[in-house]
CSV table of C-alpha atoms in Angstrom, one decimal:
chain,number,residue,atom,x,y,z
A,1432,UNK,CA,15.7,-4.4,97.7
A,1433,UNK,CA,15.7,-5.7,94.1
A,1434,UNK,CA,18.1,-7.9,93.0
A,1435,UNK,CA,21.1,-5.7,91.2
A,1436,UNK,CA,21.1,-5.6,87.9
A,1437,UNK,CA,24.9,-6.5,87.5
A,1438,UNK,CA,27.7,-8.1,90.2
A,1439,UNK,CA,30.7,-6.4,89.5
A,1440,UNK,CA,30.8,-2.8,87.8
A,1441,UNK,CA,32.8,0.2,88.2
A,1442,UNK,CA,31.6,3.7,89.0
A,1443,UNK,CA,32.9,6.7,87.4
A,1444,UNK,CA,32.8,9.7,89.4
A,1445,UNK,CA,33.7,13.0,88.4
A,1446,UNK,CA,36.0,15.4,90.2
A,1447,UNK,CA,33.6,18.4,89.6
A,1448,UNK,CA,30.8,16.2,91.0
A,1449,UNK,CA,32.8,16.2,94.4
A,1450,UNK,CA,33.0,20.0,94.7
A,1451,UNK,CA,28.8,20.1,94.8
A,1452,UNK,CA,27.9,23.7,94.1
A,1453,UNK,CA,31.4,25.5,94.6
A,1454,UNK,CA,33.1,25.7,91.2
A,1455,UNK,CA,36.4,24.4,93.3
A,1456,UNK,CA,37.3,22.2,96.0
A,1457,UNK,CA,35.7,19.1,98.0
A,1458,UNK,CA,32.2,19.6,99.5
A,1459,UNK,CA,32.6,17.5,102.4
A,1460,UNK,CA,29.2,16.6,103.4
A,1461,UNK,CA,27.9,15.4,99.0
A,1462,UNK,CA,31.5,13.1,99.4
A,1463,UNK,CA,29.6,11.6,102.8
A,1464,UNK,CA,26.3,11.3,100.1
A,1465,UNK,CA,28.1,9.6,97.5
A,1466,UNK,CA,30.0,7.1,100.1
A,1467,UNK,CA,26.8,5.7,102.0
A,1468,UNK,CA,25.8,5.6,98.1
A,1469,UNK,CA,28.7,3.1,97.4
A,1470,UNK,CA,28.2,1.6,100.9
A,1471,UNK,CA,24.8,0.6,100.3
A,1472,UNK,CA,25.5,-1.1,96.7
A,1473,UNK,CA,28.3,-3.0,98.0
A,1474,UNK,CA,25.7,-4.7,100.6
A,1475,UNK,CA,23.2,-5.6,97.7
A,1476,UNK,CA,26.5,-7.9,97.0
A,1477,UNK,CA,28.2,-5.8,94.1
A,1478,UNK,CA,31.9,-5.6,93.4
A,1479,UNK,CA,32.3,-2.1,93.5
A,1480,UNK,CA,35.5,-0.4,92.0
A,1481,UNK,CA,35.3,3.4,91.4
A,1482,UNK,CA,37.4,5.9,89.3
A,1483,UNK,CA,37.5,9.2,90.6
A,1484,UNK,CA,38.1,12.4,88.1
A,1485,UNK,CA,40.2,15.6,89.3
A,1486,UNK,CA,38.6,18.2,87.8
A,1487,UNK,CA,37.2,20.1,91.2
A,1488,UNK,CA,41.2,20.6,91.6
A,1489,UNK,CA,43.3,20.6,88.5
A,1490,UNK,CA,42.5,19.8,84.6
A,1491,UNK,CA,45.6,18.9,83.1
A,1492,UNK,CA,44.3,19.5,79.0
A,1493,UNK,CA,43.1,22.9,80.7
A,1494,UNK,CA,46.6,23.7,81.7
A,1495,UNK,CA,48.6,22.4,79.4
A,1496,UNK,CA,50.2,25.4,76.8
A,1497,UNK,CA,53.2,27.2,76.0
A,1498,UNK,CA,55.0,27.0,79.4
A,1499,UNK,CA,53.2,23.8,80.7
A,1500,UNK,CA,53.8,20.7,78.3
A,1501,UNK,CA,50.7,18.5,78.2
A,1502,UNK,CA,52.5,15.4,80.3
A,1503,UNK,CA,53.6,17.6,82.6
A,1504,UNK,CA,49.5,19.1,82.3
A,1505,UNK,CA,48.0,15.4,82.7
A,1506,UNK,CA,50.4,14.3,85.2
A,1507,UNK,CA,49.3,17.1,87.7
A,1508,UNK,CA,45.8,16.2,86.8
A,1509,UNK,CA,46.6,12.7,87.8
A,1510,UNK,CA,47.7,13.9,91.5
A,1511,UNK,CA,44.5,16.0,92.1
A,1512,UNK,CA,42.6,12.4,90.9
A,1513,UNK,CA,44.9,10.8,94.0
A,1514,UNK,CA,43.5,13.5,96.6
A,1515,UNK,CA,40.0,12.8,95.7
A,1516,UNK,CA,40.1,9.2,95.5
A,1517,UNK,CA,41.9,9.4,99.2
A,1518,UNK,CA,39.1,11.5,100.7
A,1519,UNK,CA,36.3,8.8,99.0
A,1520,UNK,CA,38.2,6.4,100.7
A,1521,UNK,CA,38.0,8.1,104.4
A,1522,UNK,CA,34.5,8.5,104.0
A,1523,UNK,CA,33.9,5.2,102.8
A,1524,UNK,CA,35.4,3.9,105.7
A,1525,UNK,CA,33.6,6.5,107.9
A,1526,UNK,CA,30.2,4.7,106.9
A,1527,UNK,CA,31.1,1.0,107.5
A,1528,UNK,CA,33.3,-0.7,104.8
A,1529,UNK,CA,36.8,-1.0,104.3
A,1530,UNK,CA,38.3,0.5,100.8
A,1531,UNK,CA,41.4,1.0,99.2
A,1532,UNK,CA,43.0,3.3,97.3
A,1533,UNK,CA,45.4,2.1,94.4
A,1534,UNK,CA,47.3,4.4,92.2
A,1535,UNK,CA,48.6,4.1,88.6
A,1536,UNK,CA,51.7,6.3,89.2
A,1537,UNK,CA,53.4,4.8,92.3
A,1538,UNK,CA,53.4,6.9,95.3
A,1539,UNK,CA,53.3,3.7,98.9
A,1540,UNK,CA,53.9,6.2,101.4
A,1541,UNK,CA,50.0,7.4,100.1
A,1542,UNK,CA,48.6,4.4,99.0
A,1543,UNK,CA,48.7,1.1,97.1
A,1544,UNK,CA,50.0,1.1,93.6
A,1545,UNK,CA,47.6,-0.7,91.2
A,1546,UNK,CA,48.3,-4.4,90.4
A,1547,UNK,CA,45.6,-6.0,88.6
A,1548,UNK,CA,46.1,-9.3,90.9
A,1549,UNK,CA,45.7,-7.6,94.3
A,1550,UNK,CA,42.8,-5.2,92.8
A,1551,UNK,CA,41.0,-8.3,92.5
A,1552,UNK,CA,41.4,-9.9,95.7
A,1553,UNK,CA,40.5,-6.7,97.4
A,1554,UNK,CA,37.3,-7.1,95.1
A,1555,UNK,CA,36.2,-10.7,96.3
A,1556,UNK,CA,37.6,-9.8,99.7
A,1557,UNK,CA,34.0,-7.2,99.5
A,1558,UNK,CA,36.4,-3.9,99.3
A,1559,UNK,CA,35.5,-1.2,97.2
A,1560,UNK,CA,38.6,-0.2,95.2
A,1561,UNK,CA,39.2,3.2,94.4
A,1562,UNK,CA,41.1,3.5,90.9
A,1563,UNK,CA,43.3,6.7,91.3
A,1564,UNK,CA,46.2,8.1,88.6
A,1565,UNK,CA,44.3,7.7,85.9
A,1566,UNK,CA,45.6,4.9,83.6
A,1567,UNK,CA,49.1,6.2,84.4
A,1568,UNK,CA,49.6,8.0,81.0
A,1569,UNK,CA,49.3,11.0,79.5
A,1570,UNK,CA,46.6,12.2,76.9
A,1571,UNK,CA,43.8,9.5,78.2
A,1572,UNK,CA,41.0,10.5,80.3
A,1573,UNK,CA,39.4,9.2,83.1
A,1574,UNK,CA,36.2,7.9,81.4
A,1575,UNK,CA,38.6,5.7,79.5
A,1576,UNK,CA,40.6,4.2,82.7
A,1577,UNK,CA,37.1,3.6,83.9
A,1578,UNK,CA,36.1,1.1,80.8
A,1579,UNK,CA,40.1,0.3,81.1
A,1580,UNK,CA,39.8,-1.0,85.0
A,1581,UNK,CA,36.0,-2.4,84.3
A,1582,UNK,CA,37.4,-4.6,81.8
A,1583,UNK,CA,40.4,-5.8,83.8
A,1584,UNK,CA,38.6,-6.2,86.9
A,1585,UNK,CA,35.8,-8.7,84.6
A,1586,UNK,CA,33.2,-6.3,85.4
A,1587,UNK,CA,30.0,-5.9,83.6
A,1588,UNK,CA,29.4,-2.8,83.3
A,1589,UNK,CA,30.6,0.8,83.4
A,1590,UNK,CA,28.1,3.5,85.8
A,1591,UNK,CA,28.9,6.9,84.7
A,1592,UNK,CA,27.3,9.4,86.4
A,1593,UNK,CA,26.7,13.2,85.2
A,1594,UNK,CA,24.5,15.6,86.3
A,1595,UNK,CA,22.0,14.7,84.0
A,1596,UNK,CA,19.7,11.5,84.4
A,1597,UNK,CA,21.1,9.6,80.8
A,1598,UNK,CA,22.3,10.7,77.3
A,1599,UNK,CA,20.3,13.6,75.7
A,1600,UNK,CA,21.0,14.5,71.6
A,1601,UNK,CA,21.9,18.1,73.1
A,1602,UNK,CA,22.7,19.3,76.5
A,1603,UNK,CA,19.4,19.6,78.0
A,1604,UNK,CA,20.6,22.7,80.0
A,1605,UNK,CA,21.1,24.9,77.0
A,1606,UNK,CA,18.4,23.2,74.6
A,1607,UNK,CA,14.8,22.7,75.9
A,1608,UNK,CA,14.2,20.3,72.7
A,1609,UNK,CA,17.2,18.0,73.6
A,1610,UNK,CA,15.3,14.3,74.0
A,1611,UNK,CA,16.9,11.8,76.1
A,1612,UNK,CA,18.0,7.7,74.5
A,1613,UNK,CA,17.0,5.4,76.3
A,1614,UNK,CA,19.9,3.0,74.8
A,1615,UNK,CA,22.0,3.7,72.2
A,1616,UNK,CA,24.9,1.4,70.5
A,1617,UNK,CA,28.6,2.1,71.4
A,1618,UNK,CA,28.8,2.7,67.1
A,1619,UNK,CA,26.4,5.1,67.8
A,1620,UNK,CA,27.6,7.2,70.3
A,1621,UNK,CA,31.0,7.6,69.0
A,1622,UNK,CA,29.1,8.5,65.3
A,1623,UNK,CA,27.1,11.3,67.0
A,1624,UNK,CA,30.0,12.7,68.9
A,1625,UNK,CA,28.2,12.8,71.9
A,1626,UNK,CA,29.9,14.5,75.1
A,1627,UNK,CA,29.3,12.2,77.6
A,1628,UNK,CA,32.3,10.1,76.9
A,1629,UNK,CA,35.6,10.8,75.1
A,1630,UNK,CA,35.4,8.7,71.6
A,1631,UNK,CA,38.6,6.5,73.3
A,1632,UNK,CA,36.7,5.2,76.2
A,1633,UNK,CA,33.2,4.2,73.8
A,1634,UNK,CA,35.6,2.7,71.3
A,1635,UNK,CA,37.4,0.6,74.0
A,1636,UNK,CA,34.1,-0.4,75.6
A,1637,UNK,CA,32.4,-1.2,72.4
A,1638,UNK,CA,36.2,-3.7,71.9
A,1639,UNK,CA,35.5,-5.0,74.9
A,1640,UNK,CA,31.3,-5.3,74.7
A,1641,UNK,CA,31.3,-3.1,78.0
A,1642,UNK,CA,28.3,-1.4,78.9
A,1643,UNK,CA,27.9,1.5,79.8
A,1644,UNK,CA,25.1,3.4,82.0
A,1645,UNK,CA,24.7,6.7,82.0
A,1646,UNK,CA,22.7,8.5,85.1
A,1647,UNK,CA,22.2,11.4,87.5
A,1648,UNK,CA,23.9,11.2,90.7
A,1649,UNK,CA,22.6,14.3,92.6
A,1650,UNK,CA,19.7,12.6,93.9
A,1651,UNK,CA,20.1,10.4,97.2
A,1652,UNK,CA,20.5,6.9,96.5
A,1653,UNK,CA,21.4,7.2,92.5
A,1654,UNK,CA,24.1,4.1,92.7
A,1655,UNK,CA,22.0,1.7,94.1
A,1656,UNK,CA,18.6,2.7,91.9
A,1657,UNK,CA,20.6,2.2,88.3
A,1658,UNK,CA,21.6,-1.0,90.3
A,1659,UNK,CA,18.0,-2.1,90.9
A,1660,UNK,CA,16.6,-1.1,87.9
A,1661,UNK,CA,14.8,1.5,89.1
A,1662,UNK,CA,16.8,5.1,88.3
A,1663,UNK,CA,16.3,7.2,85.1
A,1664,UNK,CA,19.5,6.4,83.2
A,1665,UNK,CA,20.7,5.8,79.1
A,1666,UNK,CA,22.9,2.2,78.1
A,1667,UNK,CA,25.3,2.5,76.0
A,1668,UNK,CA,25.9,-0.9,74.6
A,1669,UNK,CA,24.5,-3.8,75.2
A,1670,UNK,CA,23.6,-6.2,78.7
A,1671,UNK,CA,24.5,-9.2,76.7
């Protein structure tokens, strides 16, 4: 296998990616997929921390309203992330390495709260840590706890995956003349409002010179291609 192209990122993984083809819920046997995914990167010698979305279970912005304030909205949200990342952790387990799950609201009965300092022992100890709650706070995404926890954890890069293989000026699903960057600047991104990020997470990981790569991860193996080099896939950024 070819060397990986970076030591330490951190995978962002969408709720709705876990639910497969149902529009709800956890498809049991694409969470196995994605695990022996993560498994498999994590022996080519990566430092592997993931952030998990919720949106197969709850969205809080979808909720929020009249009789639902929007913290109340994003801290439900934040739960569902906590369910998902607890069922990526099983299965991780399930195929042969040891993870942990570590939450920005503090629930120890469920899992470890975060602490940056024990985050990144369980790193150099060769666990995959699984970032759950969000970044604790309402009104911020999961794309941007994903460049927030990349950049405490010293990684190098931030692997997004969508169901689309990179960035595309237009959804590709909707437009059949949508053409697909093969690297774009963080500036640039943010500029052309395009979807595949919220503007806060490009503009902190365009602060913080963080990479990101966007890919596909329906097809078997998607983690560990992007890792070697060899996946279809958009940067964001720079590898410098």
């Amino acid at each position: 296998m070819a060397e990986p192209a970076f030591k330490r990122v951190v995978v962002k993984i969408s709720g709705e990616a876990l639910s497969g083809s149902e529009p709800f819920g956890i498809d049991q046997p694409i969470v196995e997929r994605y695990a022996a995914d993560l498994v498999s990167a994590s022996e080519m010698g990566v430092r592997l921390g993931v952030v998990v979305g919720g949106g197969n279970i709850l969205r809080g912005a979808h909720l929020s309203g009249e009789n639902l304030s929007r913290p109340t909205a994003d801290s439900m949200g934040m739960l569902a992330t906590v369910m998902n990342a607890l069922v990526l952790e099983a299965a991780i387990e399930r195929a042969g390495t040891p993870a942990r799950t570590m939450s920005a609201l503090a629930m120890p009965q469920v899992c470890e709260t975060f602490e940056r300092a024990r985050a990144l022992r369980h790193l150099e100890e060769r666990r995959i840590v699984i970032f759950a709650g969000g970044t604790g706070n309402p009104y911020f995404t999961t794309d941007t706890t994903a460049v927030l926890r990349a950049a405490e954890m010293g990684c190098e890069a931030v692997l997004k995956a969508t169901n689309v293989d990179g960035v595309y000026s237009a959804d590709p699903k909707k437009d059949p003349t949508a053409t697909r960057y093969e690297q774009l600047t963080h500036e640039e991104a943010i500029r052309s409002d395009l979807k595949v990020m919220d503007a806060t997470a490009f503009a902190l990981a365009r602060e913080n010179r963080m990479p990101i790569i966007v890919f596909a991860i329906h097809e078997a193996n998607a983690i560990t291609a992007v890792l070697s080099g060899a996946g279809r896939s958009t940067l964001v950024g720079s590898r410098n």
